[in-house]
Coordinates of C-alpha atoms and ligand atoms in Angstrom, one line a residue:
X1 CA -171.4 -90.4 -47.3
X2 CA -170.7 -93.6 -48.5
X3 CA -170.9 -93.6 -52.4
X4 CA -168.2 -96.5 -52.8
X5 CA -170.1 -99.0 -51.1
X6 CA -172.8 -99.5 -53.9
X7 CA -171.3 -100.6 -57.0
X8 CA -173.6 -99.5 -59.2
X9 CA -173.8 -96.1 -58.0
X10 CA -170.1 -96.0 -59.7
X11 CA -171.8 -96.3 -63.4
X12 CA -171.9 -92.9 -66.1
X13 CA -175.7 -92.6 -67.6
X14 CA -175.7 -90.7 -71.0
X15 CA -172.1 -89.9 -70.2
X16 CA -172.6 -88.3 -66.5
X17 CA -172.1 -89.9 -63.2
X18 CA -175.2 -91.5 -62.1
X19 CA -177.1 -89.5 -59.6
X20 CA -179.8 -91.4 -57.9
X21 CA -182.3 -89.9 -56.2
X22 CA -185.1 -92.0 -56.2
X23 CA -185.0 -94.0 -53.0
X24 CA -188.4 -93.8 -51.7
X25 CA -188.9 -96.2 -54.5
X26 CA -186.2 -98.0 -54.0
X27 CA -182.6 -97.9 -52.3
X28 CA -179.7 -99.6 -53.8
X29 CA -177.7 -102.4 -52.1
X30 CA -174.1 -102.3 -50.5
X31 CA -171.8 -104.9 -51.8
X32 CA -171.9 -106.7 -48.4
X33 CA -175.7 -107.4 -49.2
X34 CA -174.6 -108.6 -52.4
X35 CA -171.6 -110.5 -50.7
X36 CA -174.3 -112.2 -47.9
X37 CA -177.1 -112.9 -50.4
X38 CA -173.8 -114.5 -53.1
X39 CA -172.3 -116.8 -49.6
X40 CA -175.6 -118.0 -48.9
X41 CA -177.0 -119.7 -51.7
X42 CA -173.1 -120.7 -52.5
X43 CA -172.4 -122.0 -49.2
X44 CA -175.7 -122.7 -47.1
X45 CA -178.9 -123.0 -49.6
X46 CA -181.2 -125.5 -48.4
X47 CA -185.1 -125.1 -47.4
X48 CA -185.5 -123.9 -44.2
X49 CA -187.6 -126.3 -40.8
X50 CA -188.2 -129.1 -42.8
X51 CA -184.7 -131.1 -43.4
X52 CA -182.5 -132.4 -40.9
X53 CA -179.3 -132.6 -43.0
X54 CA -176.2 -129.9 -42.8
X55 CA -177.2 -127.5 -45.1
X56 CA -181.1 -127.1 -43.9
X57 CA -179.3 -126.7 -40.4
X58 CA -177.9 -123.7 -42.1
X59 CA -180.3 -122.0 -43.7
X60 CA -183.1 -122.9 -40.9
X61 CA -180.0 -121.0 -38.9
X62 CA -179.4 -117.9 -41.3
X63 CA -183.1 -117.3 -41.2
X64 CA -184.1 -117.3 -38.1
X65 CA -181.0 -115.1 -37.2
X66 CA -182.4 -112.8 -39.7
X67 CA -185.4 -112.8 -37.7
X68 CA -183.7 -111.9 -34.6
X69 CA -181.4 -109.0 -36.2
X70 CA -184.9 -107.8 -37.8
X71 CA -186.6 -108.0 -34.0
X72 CA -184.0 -106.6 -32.5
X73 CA -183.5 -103.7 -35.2
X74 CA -187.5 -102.6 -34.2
X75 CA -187.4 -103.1 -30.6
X76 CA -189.6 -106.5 -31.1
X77 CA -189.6 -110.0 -30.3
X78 CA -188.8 -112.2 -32.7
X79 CA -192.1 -114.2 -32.8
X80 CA -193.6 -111.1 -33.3
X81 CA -191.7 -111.0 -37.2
X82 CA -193.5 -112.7 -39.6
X83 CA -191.2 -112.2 -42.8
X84 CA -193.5 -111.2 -46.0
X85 CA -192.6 -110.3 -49.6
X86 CA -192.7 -106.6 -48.6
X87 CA -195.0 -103.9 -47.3
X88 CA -197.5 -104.5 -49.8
X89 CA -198.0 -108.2 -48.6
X90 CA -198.2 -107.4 -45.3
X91 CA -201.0 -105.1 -45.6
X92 CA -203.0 -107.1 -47.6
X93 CA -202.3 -110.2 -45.3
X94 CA -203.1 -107.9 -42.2
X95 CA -206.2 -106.2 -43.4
X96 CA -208.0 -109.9 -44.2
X97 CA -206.6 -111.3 -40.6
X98 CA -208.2 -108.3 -39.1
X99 CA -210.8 -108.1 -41.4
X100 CA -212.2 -111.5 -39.6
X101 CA -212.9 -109.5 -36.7
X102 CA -214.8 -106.9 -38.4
X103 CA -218.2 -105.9 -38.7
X104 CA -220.9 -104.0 -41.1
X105 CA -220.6 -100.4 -40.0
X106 CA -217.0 -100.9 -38.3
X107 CA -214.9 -97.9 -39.0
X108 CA -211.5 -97.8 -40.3
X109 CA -209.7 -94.2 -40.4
X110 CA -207.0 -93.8 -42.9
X111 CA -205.3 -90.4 -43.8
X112 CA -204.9 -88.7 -46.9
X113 CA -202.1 -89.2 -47.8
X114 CA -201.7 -92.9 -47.9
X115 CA -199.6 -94.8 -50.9
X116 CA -202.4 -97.4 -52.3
X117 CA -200.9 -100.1 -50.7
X118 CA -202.4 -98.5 -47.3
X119 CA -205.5 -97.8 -49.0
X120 CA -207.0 -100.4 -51.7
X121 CA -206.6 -103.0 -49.2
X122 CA -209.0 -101.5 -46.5
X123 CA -211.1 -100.1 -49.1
X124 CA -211.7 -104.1 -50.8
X125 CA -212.4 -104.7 -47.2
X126 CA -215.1 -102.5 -46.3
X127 CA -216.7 -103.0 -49.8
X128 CA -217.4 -106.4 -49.1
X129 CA -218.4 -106.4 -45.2
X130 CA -219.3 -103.1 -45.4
X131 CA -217.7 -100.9 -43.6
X132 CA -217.1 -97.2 -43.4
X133 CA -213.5 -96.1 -44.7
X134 CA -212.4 -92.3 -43.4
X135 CA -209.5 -89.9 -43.9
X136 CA -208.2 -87.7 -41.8
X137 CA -207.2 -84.4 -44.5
X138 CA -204.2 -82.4 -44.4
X139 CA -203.2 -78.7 -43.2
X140 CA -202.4 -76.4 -46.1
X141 CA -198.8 -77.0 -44.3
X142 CA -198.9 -80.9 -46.0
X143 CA -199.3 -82.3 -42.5
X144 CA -202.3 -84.3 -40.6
X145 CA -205.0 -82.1 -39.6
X146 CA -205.3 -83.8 -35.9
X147 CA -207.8 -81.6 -35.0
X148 CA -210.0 -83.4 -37.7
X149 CA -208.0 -86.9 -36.7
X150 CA -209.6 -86.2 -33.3
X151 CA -213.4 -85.8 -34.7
X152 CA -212.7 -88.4 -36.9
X153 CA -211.4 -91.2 -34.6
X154 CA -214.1 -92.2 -32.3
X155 CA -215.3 -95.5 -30.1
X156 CA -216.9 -96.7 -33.4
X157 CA -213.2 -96.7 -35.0
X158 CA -211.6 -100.3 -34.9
X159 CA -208.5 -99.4 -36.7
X160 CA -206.9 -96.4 -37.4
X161 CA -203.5 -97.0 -40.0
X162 CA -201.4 -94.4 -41.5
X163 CA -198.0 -94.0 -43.2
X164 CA -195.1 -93.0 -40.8
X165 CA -193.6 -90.5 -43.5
X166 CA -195.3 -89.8 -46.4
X167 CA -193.6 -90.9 -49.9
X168 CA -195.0 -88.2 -51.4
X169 CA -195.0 -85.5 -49.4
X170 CA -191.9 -86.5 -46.9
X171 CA -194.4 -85.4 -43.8
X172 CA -193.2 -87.1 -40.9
X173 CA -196.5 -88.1 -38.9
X174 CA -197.2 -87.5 -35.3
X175 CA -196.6 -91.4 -34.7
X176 CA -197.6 -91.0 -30.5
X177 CA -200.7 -88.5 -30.6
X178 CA -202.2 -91.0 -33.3
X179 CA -201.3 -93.9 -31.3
X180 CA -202.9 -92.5 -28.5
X181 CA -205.8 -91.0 -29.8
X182 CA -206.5 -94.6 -31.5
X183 CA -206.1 -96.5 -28.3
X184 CA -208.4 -94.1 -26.3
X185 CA -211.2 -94.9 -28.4
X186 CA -210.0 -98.8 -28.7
X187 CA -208.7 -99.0 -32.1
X188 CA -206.0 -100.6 -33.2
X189 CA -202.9 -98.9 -35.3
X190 CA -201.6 -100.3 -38.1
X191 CA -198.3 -98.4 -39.3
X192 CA -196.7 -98.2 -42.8
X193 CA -193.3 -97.9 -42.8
X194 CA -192.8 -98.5 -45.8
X195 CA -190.7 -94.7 -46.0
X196 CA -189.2 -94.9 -41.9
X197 CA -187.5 -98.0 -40.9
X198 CA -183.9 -97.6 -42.3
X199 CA -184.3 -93.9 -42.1
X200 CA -185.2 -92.9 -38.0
X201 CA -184.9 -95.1 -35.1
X202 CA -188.5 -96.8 -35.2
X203 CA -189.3 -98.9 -31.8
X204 CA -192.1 -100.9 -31.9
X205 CA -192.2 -100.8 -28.4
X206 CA -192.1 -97.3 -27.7
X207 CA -194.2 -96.0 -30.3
X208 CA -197.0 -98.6 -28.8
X209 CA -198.2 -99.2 -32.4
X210 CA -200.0 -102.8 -32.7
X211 CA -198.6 -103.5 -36.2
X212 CA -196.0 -102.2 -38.4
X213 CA -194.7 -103.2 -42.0
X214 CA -191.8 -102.4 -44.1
X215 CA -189.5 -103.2 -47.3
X216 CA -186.4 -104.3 -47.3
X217 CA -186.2 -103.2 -50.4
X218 CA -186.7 -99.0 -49.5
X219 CA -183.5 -99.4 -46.8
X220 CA -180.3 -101.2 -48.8
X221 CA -181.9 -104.8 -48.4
X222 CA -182.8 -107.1 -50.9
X223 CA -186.3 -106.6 -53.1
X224 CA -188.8 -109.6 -51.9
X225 CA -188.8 -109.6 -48.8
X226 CA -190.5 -107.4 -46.0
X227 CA -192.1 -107.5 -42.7
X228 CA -195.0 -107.8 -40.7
X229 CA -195.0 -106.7 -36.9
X230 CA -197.5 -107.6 -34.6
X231 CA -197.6 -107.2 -30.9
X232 CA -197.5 -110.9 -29.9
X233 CA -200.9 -110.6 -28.0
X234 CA -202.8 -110.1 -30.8
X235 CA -200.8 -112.5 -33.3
X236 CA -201.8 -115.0 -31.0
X237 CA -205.3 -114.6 -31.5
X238 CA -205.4 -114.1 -35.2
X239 CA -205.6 -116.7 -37.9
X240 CA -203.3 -117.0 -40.6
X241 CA -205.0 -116.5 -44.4
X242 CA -202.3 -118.3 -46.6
X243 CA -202.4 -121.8 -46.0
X244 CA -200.0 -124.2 -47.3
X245 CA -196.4 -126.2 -46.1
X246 CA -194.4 -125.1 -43.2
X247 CA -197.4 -123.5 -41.1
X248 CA -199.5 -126.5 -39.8
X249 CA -198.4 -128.2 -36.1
X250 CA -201.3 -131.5 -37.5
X251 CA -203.5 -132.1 -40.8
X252 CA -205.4 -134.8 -42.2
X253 CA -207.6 -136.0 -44.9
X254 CA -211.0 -135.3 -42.5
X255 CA -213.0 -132.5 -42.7
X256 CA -211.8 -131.1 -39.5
X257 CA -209.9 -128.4 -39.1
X258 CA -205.8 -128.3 -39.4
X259 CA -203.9 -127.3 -36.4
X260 CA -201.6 -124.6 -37.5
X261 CA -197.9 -123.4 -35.4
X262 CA -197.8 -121.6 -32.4
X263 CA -195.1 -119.5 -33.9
X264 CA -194.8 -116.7 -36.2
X265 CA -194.1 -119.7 -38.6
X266 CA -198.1 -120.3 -39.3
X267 CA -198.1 -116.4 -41.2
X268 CA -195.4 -117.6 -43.3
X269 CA -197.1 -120.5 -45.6
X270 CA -194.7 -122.5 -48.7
X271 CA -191.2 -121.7 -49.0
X272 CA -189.9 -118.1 -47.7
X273 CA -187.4 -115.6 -49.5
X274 CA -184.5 -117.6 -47.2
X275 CA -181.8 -115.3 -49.2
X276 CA -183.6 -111.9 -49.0
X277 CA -184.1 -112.5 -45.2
X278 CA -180.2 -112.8 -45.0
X279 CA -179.8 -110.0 -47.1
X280 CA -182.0 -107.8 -45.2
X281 CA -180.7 -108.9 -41.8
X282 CA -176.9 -107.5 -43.4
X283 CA -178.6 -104.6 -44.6
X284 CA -179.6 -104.0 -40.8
X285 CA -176.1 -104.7 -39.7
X286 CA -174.6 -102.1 -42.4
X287 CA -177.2 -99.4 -41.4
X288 CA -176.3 -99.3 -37.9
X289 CA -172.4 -99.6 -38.5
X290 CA -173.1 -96.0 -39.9
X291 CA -176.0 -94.7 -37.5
X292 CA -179.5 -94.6 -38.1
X293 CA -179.7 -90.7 -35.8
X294 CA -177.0 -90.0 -39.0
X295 CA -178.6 -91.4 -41.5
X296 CA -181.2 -89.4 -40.7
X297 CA -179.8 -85.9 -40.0
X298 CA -177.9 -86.6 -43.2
X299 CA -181.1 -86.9 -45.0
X300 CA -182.5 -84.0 -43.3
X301 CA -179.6 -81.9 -44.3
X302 CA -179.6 -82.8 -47.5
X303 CA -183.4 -82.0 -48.1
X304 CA -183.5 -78.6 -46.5
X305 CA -180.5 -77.6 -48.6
X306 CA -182.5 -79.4 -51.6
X307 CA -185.1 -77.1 -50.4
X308 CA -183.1 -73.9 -49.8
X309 CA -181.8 -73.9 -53.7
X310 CA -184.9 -74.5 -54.9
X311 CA -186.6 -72.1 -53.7
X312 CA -184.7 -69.6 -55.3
X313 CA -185.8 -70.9 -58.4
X314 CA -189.4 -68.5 -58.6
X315 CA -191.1 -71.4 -60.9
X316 CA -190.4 -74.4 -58.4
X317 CA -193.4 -75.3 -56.3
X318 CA -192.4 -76.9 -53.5
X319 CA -195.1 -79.9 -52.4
X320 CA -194.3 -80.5 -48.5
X321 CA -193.8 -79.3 -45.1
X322 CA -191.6 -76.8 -44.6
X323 CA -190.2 -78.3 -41.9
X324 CA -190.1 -81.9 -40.9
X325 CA -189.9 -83.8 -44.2
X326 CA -187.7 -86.9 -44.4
X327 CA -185.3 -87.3 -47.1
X328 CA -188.2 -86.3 -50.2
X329 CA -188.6 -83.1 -51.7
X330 CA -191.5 -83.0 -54.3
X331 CA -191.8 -80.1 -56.4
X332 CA -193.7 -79.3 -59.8
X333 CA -192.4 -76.5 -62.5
X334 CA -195.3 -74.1 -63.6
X335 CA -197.5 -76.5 -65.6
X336 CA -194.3 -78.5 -67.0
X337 CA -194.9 -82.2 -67.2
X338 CA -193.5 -84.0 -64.4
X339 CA -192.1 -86.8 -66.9
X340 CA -191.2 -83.9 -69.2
X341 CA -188.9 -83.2 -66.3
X342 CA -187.6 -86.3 -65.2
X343 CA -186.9 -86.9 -68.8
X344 CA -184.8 -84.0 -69.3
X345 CA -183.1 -85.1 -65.7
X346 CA -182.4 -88.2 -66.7
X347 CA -180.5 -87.0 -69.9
X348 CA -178.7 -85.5 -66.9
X349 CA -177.7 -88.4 -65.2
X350 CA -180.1 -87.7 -62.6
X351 CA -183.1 -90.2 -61.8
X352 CA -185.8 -88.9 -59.9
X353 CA -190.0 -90.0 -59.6
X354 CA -192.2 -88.2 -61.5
X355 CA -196.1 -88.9 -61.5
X356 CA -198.4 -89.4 -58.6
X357 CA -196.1 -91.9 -56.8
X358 CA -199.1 -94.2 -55.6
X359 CA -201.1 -91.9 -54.0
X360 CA -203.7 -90.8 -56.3
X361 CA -206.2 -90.0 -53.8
X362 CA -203.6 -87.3 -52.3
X363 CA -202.8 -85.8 -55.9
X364 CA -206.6 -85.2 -56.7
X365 CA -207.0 -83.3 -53.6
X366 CA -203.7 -81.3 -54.2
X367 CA -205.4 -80.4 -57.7
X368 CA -202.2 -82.3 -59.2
X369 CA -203.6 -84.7 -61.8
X370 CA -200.2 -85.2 -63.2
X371 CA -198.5 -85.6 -59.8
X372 CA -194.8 -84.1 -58.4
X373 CA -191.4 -84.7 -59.7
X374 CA -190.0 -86.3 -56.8
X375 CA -186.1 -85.9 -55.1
X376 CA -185.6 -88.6 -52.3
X377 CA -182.3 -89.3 -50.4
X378 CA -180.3 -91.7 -48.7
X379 CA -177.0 -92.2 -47.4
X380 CA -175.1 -92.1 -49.8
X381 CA -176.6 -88.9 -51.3
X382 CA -174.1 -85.7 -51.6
X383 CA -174.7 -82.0 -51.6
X384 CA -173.4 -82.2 -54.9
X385 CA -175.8 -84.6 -56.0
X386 CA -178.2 -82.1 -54.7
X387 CA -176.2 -78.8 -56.9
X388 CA -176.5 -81.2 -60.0
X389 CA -180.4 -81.9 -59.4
X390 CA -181.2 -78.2 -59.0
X391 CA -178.8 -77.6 -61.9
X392 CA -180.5 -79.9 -63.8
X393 CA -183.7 -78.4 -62.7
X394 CA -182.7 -75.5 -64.3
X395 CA -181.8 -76.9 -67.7
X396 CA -185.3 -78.1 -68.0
X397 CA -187.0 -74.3 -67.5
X398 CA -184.8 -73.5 -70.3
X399 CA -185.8 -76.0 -72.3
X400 CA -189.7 -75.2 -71.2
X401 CA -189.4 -71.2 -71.4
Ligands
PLP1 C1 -195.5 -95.4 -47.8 C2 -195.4 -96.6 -48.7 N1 -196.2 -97.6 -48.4 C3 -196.2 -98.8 -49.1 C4 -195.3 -98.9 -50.2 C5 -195.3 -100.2 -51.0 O1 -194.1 -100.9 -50.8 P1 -193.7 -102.2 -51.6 O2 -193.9 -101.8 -53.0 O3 -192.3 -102.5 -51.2 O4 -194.7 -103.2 -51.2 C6 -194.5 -97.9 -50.5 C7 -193.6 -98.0 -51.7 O5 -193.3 -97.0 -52.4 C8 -194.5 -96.7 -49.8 O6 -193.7 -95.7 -50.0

C-alpha cells in the first residue's frame, strides 16, 4: 500500500527483500516521522512550560499541538491526554491512581486474554490491598465468553479492563456490550489499545470507555511515548503518583502538602518525550491522509487471505477467530518450535513473533506452552508479502518432515 514510505522496509535480509510482519510488536516509521522528529530537535528543542525564551515557545507549542492532534485523533479533549512512555506506563500509573480508591475484597475483572501489561499491574494491586482479580474465558471460537462476562461482572466489580483486539489472538472485543455491562453494575472500564488505535476508528466518546491507553510506537509513531485517556470527570478527582518538576501549581519546605496543576500537566512529572509527542502527532496526520476505515479493511483483507492459504496447508493450526481478527494471524505447525519457525522465516527474509507474545496466562489455557508463531499487518503489508510468508511456511515443513 505504501511500501516506499518507510525506508527501511527497502533493505534485503540474508539476500531477500525484507518482509515485516511483526507489527503488533511494533510498526515502523514513515520518513515524515523521521523528518518531524529530525526538524524538531534541529530547529525547536527546548524544555517545554518552564522557559520563556524563543525556542521553549516552540517546543511548549509543538507539544501541546501534539496533544490536540492526539485528542482530536480519539474523539477526546485535550486535558483529557496525559502523554506517558507508552501503554505499559499508563497502566501501571492508572492501576495505582485507581488503586487509591480501592478496597479489600473490591473486584477487578480482567479477560483471558490480556498481554501482561493489562494483567501484572492489577494483579500487584490486589495482592497488596487485597482484592479479588477475575477473567472472563474464551469461546472455543478465541472470542470473550459474555455470557460468563455477564456472571462475572457484578455490583461488587469496580473495574472491569480488557484489551480492544487481542495481540495474540487478533479477536476484536465487543468494546459496547462490555462497556455497558460494566457501567450497569458501576464499574469503571479501563481499555488497552495497545493493538486498535492506528488500526480502526477508536472514539473515546462513543465507545463510553472511562480510560484508554496506547503506543505510539504499535501505529508508525515514535517508541517512548504513549497515552493515557481519561474522561476529564474522573482525572479531576484522581491524584497523580509521579511527583517531580512541571506538575505542582505551589510547594514548600513545610510538611504540608504541595498543590499540584489543574491540568493534565500534574500526570506528566520531570521532563516529557517533547520529540516522540511530535512524532506521534505526524504519525496521526500520516494515518489519516491514508484512511484509518482503509487501513483497516486492508488489514482485514490481508489476514483472511493470510488465513485462506493457510489453511490449505493440513499441518497449520490456525490460533484465532475465524472471523473478526485484526491484522494477526497466529498459527502453530504440528509440534514444530515456534522459534524453530521464525528462524527458518527469517532466513527468508520474513520476520514474524514467535513465543507466547506476553500473554502467558492465555497460552497455558490454550495448552500452548511454547506459544504461536505470529503474522501481523499494517499498511504497508502486500498480498505478496503474504504468498512469501506462507511460502516460507512451507519451506520450514520441509525442513521439519
Ligand atoms: C495488547 C497490548 N497491550 C499492551 C502492550 C504493551 O505495549 P508497550 O510495550 O508499548 O507498553 C502491548 C504490546 O505488545 C499489547 O499488544
Amino acid at each position: 500500500m505504501d511500501f516506499v514510505s518507510f525506508p527501511i522496509l527497502t533493505q534485503k535480509v540474508f539476500g531477500k527483500r525484507l518482509v515485516y510482519l511483526d507489527n503488533a510488536a511494533t510498526t515502523q516509521k514513515p520518513q515524515v516521522v523521521l523528518d518531524a522528529m529530525k526538524n524538531f530537535y534541529e530547529t525547536s528543542n527546548a524544555n517545554i512550560h518552564r522557559g520563556i525564551h524563543t525556542l521553549a515557545e516552540r517546543a511548549t507549542l509543538a507539544y501541546e499541538d501534539a496533544r490536540e492532534t492526539v485528542a482530536r485523533f480519539i474523539g477526546a479533549t485535550a486535558d483529557e491526554v496525559i502523554f506517558t512512555s507508552g501503554t505499559t506506563q499508563s497502566l501501571n500509573m492508572l492501576v495505582r491512581m485507581l488503586g487509591k480508591n480501592l478496597h479489600a475484597g473490591d473486584e477487578i475483572v480482567l479477560t483471558m486474554m490480556e498481554h501482561h501489561s493489562n494483567l501484572i499491574p492489577w494483579r500487584e494491586l490486589a495482592r497488596e490491598k487485597g482484592l479479588v482479580v477475575k477473567f472472563i474465558p474464551l469461546t472455543v471460537g478465541y472470542t470473550l465468553n459474555l455470557g460468563k462476562a455477564r456472571e462475572l461482572i457484578t455490583t461488587r466489580t469496580k473495574i472491569v479492563a480488557f484489551t480492544h483486539v487481542s495481540n495474540s489472538l487478533g479477536t476484536i472485543n465487543p468494546v459496547v456490550e462490555l462497556v455497558d455491562l460494566a457501567h450497569a453494575r458501576g464499574a469503571l472500564v479501563v481499555i488497552d489499545a495497545a493493538q486498535s488505535v492506528g488500526h480502526l476508528l477508536v472514539n473515546v466518546e462513543r465507545l463510553d470507555c472511562d480510560f484508554l491507553v496506547f503506543s505510539g510506537h504499535k501505529m508508525c509513531g515514535p517508541t517512548g511515548i504513549g497515552v493515557l485517556y481519561g474522561k476529564k470527570k474522573w482525572l479531576q478527582e484522581l491524584e497523580p503518583v509521579f511527583f517531580g518538576g512541571g506538575m505542582v501549581g505551589d510547594v514548600s519546605s513545610g510538611p504540608e502538602r504541595a498543590v499540584w496543576l489543574a491540568s493534565s500537566q500534574r500526570f506528566e512529572a520531570g521532563t516529557p518525550n517533547i520529540a516522540g509527542a511530535v512524532g506521534l502527532a505526524k504519525a496521526i496526520t500520516f494515518l489519516e491522509e491514508r484512511g484509518i476505515r482503509q487501513i483497516e479493511a486492508h488489514c482485514v483483507m490481508l489476514v483472511e487471505y493470510a488465513v485462506s492459504k493457510l489453511r490449505e496447508i493440513s499441518r497449520v493450526k490456525i490460533i484465532g477467530p475465524n472471523e473478526g481478527s485484526l491484522g494477526i494471524v497466529s498459527f502453530t505447525l504440528d509440534n514444530i518450535h515456534p522459534h524453530d519457525v521464525a528462524e527458518i522465516l527469517n532466513k527468508e527474509g520474513i520476520a514474524v513473533r514467535a513465543g507466547r507474545h506476553c500473554t502467558m496466562p492465555l497460552m497455558k489455557e490454550l495448552n500452548l506452552e511454547n506459544g504461536t508463531t505470529r503474522a501481523s499487518f499494517y499498511l504497508y503489508n502486500t498480498k505478496e508479502d503474504v504468498d512469501l510468508l506462507v511460502a516460507g511456511v512451507r519451506k520450514v515443513l520441509e525442513v521439519f518432515r
